[in-house]
Coordinates of N, CA and C and ligand atoms in Angstrom, one line a residue:
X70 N -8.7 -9.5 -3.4 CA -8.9 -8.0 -3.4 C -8.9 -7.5 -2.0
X71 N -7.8 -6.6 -1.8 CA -8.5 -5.6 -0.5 C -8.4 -4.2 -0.7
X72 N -8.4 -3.5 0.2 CA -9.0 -2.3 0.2 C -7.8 -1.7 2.0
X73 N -6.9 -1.3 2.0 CA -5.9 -0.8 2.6 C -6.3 0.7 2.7
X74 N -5.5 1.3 4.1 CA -5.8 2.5 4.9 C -3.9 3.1 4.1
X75 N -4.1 4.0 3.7 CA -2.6 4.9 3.6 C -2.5 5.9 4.8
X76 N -2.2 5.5 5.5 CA -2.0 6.7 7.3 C -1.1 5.9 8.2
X77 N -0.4 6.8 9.0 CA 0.0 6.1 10.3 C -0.7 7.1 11.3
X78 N -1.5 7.7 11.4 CA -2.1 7.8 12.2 C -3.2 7.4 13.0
X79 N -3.2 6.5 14.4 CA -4.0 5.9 14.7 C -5.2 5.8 15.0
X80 N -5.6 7.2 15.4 CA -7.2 7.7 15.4 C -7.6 7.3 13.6
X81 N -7.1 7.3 12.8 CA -7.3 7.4 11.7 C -7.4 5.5 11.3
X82 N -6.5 4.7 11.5 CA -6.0 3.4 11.7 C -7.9 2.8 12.6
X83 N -7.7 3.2 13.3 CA -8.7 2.5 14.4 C -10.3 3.0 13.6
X84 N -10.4 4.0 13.4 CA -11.6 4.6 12.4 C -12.2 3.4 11.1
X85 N -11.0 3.3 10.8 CA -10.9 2.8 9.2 C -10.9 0.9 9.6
X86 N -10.3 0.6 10.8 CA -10.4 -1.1 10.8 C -12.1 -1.1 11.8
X87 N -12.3 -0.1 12.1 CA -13.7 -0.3 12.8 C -15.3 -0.5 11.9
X88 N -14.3 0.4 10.5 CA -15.1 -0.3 9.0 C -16.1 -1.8 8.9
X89 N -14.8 -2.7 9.0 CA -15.1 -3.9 8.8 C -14.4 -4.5 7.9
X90 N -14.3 -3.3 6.8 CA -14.1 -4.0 5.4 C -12.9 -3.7 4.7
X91 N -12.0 -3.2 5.8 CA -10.1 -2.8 5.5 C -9.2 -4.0 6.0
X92 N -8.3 -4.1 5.0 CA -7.4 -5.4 5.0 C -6.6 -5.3 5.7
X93 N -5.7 -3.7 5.8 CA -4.9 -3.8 6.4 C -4.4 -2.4 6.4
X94 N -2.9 -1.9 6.6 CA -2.5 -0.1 6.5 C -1.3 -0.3 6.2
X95 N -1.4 0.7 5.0 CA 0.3 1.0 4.3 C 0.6 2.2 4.9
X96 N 1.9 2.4 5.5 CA 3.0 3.7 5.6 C 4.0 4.2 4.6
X97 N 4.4 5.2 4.5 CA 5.6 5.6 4.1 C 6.4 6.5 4.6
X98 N 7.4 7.1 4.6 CA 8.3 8.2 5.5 C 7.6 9.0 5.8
X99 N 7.3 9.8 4.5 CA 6.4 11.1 4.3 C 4.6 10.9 5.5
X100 N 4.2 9.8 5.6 CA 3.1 9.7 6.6 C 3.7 9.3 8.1
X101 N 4.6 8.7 7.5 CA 5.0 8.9 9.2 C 5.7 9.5 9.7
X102 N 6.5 11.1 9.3 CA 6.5 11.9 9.6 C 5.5 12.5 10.2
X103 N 4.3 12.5 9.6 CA 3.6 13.8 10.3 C 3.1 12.8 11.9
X104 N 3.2 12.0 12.2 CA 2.7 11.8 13.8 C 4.2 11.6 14.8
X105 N 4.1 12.0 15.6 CA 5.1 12.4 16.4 C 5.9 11.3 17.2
X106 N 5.2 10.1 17.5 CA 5.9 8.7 17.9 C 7.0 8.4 16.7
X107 N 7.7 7.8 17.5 CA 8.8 6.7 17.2 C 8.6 5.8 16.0
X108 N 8.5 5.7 14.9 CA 8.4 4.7 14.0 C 8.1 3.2 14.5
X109 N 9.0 2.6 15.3 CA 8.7 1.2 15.9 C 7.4 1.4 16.6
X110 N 7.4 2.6 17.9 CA 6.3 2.3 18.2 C 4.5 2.9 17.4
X111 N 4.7 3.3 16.5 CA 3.4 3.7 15.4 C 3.4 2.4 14.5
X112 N 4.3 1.9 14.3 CA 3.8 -0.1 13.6 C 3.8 -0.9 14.8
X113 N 4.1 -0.7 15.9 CA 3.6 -1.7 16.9 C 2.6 -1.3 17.5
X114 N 1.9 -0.5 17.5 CA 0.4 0.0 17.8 C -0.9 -0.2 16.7
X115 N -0.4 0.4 15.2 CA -0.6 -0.2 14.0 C -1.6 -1.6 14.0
X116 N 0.0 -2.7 13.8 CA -0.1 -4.1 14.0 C -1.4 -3.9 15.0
X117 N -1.4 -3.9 16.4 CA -2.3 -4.1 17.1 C -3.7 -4.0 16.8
X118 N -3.7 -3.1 16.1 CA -5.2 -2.7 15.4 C -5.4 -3.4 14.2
X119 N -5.0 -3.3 13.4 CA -4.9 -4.2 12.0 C -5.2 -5.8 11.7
X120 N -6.1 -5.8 11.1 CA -6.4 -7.3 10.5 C -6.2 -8.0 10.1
X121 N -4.8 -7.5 9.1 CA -4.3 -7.7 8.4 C -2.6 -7.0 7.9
X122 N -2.1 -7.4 6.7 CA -0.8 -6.7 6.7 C -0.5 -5.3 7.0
X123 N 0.9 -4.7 7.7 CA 0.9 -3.7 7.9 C 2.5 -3.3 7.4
X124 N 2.3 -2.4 6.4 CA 3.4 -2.0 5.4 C 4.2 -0.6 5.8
X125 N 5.8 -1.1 6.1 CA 6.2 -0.3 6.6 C 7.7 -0.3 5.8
X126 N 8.1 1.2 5.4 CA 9.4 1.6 4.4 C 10.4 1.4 4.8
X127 N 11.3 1.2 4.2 CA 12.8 1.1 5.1 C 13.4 2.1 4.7
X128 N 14.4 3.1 5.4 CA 14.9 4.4 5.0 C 15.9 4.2 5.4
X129 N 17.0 3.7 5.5 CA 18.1 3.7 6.4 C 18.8 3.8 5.0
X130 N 20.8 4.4 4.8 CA 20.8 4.6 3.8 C 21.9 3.9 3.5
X131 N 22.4 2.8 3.8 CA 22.9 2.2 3.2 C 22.0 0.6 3.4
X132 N 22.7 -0.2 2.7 CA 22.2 -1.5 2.1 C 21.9 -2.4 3.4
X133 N 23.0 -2.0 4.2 CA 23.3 -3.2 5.3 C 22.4 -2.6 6.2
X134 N 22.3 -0.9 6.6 CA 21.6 -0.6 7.5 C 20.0 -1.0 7.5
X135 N 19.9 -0.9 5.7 CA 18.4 -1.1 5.2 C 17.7 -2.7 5.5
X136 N 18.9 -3.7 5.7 CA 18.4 -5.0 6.0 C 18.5 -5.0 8.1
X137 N 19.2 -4.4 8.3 CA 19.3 -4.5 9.7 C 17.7 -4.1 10.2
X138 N 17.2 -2.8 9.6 CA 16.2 -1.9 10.1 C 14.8 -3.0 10.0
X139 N 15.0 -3.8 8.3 CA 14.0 -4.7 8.0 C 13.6 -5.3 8.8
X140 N 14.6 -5.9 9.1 CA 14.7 -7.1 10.1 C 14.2 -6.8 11.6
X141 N 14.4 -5.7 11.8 CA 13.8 -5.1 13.3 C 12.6 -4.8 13.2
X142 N 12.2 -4.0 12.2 CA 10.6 -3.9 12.2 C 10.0 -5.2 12.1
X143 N 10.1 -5.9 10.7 CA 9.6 -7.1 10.7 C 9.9 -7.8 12.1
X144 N 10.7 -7.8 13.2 CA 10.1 -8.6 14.2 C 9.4 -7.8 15.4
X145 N 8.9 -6.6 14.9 CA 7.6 -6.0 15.6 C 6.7 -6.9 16.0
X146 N 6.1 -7.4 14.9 CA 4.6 -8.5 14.2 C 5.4 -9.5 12.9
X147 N 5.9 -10.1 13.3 CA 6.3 -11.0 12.0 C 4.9 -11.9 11.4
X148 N 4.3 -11.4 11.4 CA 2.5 -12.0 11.1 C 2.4 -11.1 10.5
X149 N 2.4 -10.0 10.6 CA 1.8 -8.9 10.2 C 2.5 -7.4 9.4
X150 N 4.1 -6.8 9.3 CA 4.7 -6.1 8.6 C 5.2 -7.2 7.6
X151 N 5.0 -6.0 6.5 CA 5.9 -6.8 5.2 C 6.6 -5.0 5.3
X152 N 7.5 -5.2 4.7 CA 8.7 -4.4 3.9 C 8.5 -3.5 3.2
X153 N 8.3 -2.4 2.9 CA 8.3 -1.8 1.9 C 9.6 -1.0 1.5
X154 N 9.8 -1.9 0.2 CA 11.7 -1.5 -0.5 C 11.4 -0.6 -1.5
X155 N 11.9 0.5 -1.4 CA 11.4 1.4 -3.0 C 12.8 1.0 -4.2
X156 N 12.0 0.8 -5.2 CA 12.4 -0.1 -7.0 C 13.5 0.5 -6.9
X157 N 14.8 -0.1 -6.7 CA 15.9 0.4 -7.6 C 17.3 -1.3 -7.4
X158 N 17.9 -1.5 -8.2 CA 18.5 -2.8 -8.7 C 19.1 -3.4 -7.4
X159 N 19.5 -2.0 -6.7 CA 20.5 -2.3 -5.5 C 19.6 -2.7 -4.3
X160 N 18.7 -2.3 -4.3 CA 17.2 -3.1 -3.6 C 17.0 -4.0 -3.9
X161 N 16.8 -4.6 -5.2 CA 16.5 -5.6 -5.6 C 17.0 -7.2 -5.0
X162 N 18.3 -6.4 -5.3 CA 18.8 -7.4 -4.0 C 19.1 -7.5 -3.0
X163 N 18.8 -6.8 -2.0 CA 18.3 -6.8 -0.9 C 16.8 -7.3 -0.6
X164 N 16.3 -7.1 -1.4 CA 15.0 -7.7 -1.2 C 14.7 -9.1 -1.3
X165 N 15.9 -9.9 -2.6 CA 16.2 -10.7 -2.9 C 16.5 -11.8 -1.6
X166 N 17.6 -11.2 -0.6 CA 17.8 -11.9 0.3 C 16.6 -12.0 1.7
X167 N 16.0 -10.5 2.0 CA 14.9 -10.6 2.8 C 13.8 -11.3 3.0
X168 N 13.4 -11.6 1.4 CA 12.1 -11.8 1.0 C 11.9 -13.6 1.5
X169 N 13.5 -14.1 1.4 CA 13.2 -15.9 2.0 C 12.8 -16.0 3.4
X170 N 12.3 -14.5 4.4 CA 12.2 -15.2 5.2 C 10.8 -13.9 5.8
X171 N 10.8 -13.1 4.9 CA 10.1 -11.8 5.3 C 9.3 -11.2 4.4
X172 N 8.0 -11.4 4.2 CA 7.3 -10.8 3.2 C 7.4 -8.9 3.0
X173 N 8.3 -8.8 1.8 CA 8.4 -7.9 0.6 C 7.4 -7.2 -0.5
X174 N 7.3 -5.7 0.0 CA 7.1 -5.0 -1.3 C 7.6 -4.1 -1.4
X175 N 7.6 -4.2 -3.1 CA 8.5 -3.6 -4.3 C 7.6 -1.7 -4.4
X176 N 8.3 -0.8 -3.8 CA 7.3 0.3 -3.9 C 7.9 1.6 -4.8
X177 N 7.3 2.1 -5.5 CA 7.6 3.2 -5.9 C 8.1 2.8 -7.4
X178 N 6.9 1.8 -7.6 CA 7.4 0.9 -9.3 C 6.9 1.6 -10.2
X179 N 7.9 2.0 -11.3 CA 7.5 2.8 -12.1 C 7.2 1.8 -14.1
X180 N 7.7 1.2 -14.0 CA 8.0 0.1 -14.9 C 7.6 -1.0 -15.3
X181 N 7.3 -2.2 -15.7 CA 6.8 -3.1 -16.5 C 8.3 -4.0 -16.2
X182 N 9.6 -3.5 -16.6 CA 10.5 -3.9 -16.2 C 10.8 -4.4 -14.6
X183 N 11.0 -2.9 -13.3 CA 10.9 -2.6 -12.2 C 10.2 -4.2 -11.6
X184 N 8.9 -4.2 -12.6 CA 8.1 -4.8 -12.0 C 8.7 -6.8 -12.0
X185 N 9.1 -7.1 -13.5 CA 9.8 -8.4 -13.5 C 11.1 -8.8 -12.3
X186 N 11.7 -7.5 -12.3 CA 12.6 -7.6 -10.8 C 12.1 -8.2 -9.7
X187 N 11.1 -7.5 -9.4 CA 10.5 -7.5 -8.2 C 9.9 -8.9 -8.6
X188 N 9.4 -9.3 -9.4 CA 8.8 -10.9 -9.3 C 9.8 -12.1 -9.1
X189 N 11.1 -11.9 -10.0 CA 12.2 -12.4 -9.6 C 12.8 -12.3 -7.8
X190 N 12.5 -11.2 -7.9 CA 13.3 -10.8 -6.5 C 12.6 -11.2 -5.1
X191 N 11.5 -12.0 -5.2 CA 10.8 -12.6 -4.5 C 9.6 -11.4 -3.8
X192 N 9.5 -10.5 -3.9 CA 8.0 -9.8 -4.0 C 7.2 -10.2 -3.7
X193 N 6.4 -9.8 -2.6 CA 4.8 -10.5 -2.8 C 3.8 -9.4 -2.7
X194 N 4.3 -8.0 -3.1 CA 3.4 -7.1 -3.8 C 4.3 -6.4 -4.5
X195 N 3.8 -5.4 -5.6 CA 4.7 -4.5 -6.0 C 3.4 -3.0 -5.9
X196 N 4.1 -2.3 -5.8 CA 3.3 -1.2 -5.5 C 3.4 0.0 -6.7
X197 N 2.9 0.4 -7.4 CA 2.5 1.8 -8.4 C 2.2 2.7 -7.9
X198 N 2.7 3.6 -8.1 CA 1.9 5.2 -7.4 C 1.1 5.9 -8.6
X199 N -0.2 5.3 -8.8 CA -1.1 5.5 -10.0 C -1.5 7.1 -10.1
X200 N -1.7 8.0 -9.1 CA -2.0 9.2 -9.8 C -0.2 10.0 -9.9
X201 N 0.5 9.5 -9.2 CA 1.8 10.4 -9.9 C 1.9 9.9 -11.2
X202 N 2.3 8.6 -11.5 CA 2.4 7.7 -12.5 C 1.4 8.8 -14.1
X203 N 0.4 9.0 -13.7 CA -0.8 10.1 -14.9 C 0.3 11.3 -14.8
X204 N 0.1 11.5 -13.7 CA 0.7 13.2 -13.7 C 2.5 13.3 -14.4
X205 N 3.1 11.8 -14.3 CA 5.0 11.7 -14.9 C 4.8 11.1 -15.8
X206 N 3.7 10.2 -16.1 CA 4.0 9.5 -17.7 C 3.0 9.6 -18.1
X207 N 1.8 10.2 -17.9 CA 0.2 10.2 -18.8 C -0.4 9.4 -18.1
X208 N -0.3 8.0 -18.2 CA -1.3 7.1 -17.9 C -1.5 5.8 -17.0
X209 N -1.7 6.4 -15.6 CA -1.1 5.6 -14.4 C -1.7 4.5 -14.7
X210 N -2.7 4.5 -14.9 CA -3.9 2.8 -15.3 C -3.2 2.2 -16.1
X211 N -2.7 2.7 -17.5 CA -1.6 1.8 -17.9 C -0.3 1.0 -17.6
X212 N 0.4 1.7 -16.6 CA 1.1 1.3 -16.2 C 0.9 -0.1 -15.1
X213 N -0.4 0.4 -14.4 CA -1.0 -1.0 -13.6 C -1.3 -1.8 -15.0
X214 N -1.6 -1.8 -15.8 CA -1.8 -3.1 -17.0 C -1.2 -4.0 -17.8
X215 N 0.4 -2.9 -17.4 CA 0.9 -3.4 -18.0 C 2.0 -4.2 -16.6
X216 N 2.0 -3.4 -15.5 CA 2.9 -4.6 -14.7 C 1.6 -5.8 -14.6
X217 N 0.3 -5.9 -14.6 CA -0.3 -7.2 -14.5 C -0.2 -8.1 -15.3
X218 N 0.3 -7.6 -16.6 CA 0.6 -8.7 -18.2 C 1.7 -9.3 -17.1
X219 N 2.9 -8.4 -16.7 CA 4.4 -9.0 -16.6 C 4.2 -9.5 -15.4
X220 N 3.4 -9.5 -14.4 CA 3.5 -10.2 -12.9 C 2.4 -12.0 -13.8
X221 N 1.5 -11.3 -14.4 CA 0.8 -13.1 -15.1 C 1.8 -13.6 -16.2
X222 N 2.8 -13.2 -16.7 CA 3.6 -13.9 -17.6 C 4.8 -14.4 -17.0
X223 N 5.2 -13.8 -15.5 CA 5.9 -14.1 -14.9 C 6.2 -15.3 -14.0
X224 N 4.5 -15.7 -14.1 CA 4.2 -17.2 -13.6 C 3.9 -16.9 -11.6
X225 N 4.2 -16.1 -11.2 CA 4.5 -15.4 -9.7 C 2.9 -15.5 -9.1
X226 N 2.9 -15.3 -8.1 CA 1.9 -14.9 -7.7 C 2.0 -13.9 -6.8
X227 N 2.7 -12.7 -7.4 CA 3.0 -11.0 -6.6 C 1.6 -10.7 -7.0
X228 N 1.2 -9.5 -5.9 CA -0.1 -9.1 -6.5 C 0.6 -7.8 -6.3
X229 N -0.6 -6.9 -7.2 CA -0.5 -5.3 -7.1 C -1.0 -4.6 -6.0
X230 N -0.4 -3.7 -5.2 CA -0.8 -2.8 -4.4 C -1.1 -1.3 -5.2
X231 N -2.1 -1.1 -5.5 CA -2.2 0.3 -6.3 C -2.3 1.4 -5.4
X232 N -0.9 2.6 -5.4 CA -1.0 3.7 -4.4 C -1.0 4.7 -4.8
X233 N -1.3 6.0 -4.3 CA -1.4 6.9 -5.1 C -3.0 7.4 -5.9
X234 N -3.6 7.1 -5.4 CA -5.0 6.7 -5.9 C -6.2 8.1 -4.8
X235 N -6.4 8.7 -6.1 CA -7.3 10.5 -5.5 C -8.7 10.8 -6.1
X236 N -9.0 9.7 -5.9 CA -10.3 9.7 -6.1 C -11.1 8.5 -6.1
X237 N -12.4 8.2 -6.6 CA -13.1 6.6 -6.1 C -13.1 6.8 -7.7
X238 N -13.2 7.3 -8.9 CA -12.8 6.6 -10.2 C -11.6 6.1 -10.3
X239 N -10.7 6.5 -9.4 CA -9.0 6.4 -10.1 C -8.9 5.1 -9.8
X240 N -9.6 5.1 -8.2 CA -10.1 3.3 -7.6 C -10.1 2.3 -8.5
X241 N -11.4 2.9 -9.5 CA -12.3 2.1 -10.0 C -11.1 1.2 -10.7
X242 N -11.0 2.6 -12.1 CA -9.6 2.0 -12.8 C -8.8 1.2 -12.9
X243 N -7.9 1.8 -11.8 CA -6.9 0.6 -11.2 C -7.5 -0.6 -11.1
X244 N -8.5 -0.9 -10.5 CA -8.5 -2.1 -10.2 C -9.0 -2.5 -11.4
X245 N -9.6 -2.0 -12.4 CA -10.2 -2.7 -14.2 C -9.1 -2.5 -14.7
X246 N -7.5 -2.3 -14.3 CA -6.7 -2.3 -15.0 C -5.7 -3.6 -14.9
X247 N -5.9 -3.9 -13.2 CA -5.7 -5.2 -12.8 C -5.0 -5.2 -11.8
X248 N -5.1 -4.1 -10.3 CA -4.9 -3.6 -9.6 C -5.5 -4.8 -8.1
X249 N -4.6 -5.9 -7.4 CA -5.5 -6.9 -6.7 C -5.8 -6.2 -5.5
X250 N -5.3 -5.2 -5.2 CA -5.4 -4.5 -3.7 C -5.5 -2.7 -3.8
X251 N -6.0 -1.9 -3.3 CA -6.1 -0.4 -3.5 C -5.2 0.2 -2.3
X252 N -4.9 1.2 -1.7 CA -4.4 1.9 -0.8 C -4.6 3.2 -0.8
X253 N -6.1 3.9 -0.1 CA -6.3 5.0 0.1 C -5.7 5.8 1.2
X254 N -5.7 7.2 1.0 CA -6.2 8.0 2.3 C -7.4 7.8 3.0
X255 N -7.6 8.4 4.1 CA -8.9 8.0 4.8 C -9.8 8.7 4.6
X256 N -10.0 10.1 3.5 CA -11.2 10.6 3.1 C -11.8 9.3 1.6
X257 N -10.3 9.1 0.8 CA -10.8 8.9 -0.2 C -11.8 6.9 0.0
X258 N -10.9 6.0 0.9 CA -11.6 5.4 1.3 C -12.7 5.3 1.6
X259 N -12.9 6.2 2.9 CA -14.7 6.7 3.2 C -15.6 7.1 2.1
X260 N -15.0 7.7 0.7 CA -15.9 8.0 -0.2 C -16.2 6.7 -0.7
X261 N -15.4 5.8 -1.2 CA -15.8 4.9 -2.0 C -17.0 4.3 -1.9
X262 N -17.8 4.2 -0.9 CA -19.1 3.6 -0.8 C -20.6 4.8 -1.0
X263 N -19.9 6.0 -1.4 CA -20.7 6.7 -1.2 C -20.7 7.3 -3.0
X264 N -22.4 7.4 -3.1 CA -22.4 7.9 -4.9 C -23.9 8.9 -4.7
X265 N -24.0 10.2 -5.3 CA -24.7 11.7 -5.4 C -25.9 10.6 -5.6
X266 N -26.5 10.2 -6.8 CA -27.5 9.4 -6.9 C -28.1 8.0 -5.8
X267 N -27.2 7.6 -5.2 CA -27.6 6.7 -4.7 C -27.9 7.6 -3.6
X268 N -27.8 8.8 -2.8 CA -28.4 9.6 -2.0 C -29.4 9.9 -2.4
X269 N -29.8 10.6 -3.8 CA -31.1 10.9 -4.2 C -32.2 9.7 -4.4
X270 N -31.3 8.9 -4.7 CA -32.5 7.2 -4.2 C -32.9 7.0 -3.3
X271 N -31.9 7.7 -2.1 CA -32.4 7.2 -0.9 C -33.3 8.4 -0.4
X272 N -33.1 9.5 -0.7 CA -34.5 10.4 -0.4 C -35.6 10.5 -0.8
X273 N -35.4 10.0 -2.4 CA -36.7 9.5 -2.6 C -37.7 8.6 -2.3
X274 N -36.7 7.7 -1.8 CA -37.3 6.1 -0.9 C -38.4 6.9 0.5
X275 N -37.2 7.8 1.0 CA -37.7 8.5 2.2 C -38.8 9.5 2.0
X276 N -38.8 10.1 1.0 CA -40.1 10.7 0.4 C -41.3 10.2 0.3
X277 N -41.4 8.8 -0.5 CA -42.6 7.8 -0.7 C -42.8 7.3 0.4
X278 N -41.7 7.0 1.8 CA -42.4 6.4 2.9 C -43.0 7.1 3.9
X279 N -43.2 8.8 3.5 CA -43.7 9.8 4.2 C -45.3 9.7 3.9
Ligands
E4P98 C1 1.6 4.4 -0.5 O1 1.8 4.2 0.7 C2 2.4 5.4 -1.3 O2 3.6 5.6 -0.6 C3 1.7 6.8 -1.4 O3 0.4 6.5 -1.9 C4 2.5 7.6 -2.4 O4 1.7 8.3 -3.3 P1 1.1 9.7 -3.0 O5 2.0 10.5 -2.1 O6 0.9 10.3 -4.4 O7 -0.2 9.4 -2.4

């Protein structure tokens, strides 16, 4: 189980691994637009800070550019970037070829299907975007339960990256849905340890020791 930062922002990066208890930091286009460096150098800064894996998209638009781009980031930190390919067949194999030498994840999985690809296609996460997933098909937790049947029937050992996740219940879910890793923002992170009652426990505690 871990517990992943969704930012490329490093004030934000450095905040969240100063925790203790973050595994690592996922990007995507849309986050790493909003900071103003170079893509290479915001995962090679990243990496630096990180304890763990550091997940970065490939956007280039065709096939061959998409393995060239891989292949350059992943030798940022070859310890440390895995891939992020978003689900579609033509990926698949591309991922297929990457994945023998470059840890791969399968992102923007909508499917139970999506998801057997990616186990085939050598994946070593697949990722859901659990609160769009509620808001485009009803029921994002479902859909993590149901790629966890197809990743354990699959014999693999892909785990889930659950993204998309807007709240510390959506958290919870996912992961009782069978979700091995979470990927917050960095408010929704910082809440997770925090609950209204266990404050009023603690004033109370502070009350009796007055
Ligand atoms: C993770 O990195 C995903 O790209 C991200 O969570 C997408 O989902 P959201 O934009 O709904 O958060």
């Amino acid at each position: 189980m871990g517990l992943f930062l969704d930012s490329a922002k490093i004030e934000e990066v450095r905040k969240a691994v100063e925790l203790g208890f973050v595994s690592g930091v996922t990007t995507n286009p849309t986050i790493m637009a909003k900071v103003k460096d170079a893509p290479k150098g915001v995962i090679e800064s990243i990496c630096r800070l990180s304890p763990g894996p550091v997940f970065y998209q490939v956007t280039a638009k065709t096939t061959e550019e998409r393995e060239r781009e891989g292949r350059e980031f992943s030798d940022i930190c070859r310890e440390k970037v895995v891939l992020k390919i978003p689900a579609t067949t033509e990926n698949f194999a591309l991922m297929a070829k990457l994945s023998r030498d470059i840890p791969c994840a399968a992102t923007a999985v909508y499917s139970g299907a999506q998801t057997l690809v990616a186990c085939e296609a050598g994946a070593r996460f697949v990722i859901p975007y659990v609160n769009r997933a509620t808001r485009l098909l009803g029921d994002g937790c479902k859909l993590v339960a149901e790629m966890a049947k197809v990743v354990e029937l699959s014999g693999t050992s892909v785990e889930i990256l659950a993204a998309s996740i807007k709240s510390a219940e959506e958290a919870t879910q996912a992961v009782l849905a069978g979700a091995h890793h979470l990927t917050l923002p960095l408010d929704i992170l910082l809440s997770l340890g925090n609950h209204p009652l266990s404050d009023a426990a603690i004033e109370e505690f502070g009350r009796a020791g007055q």
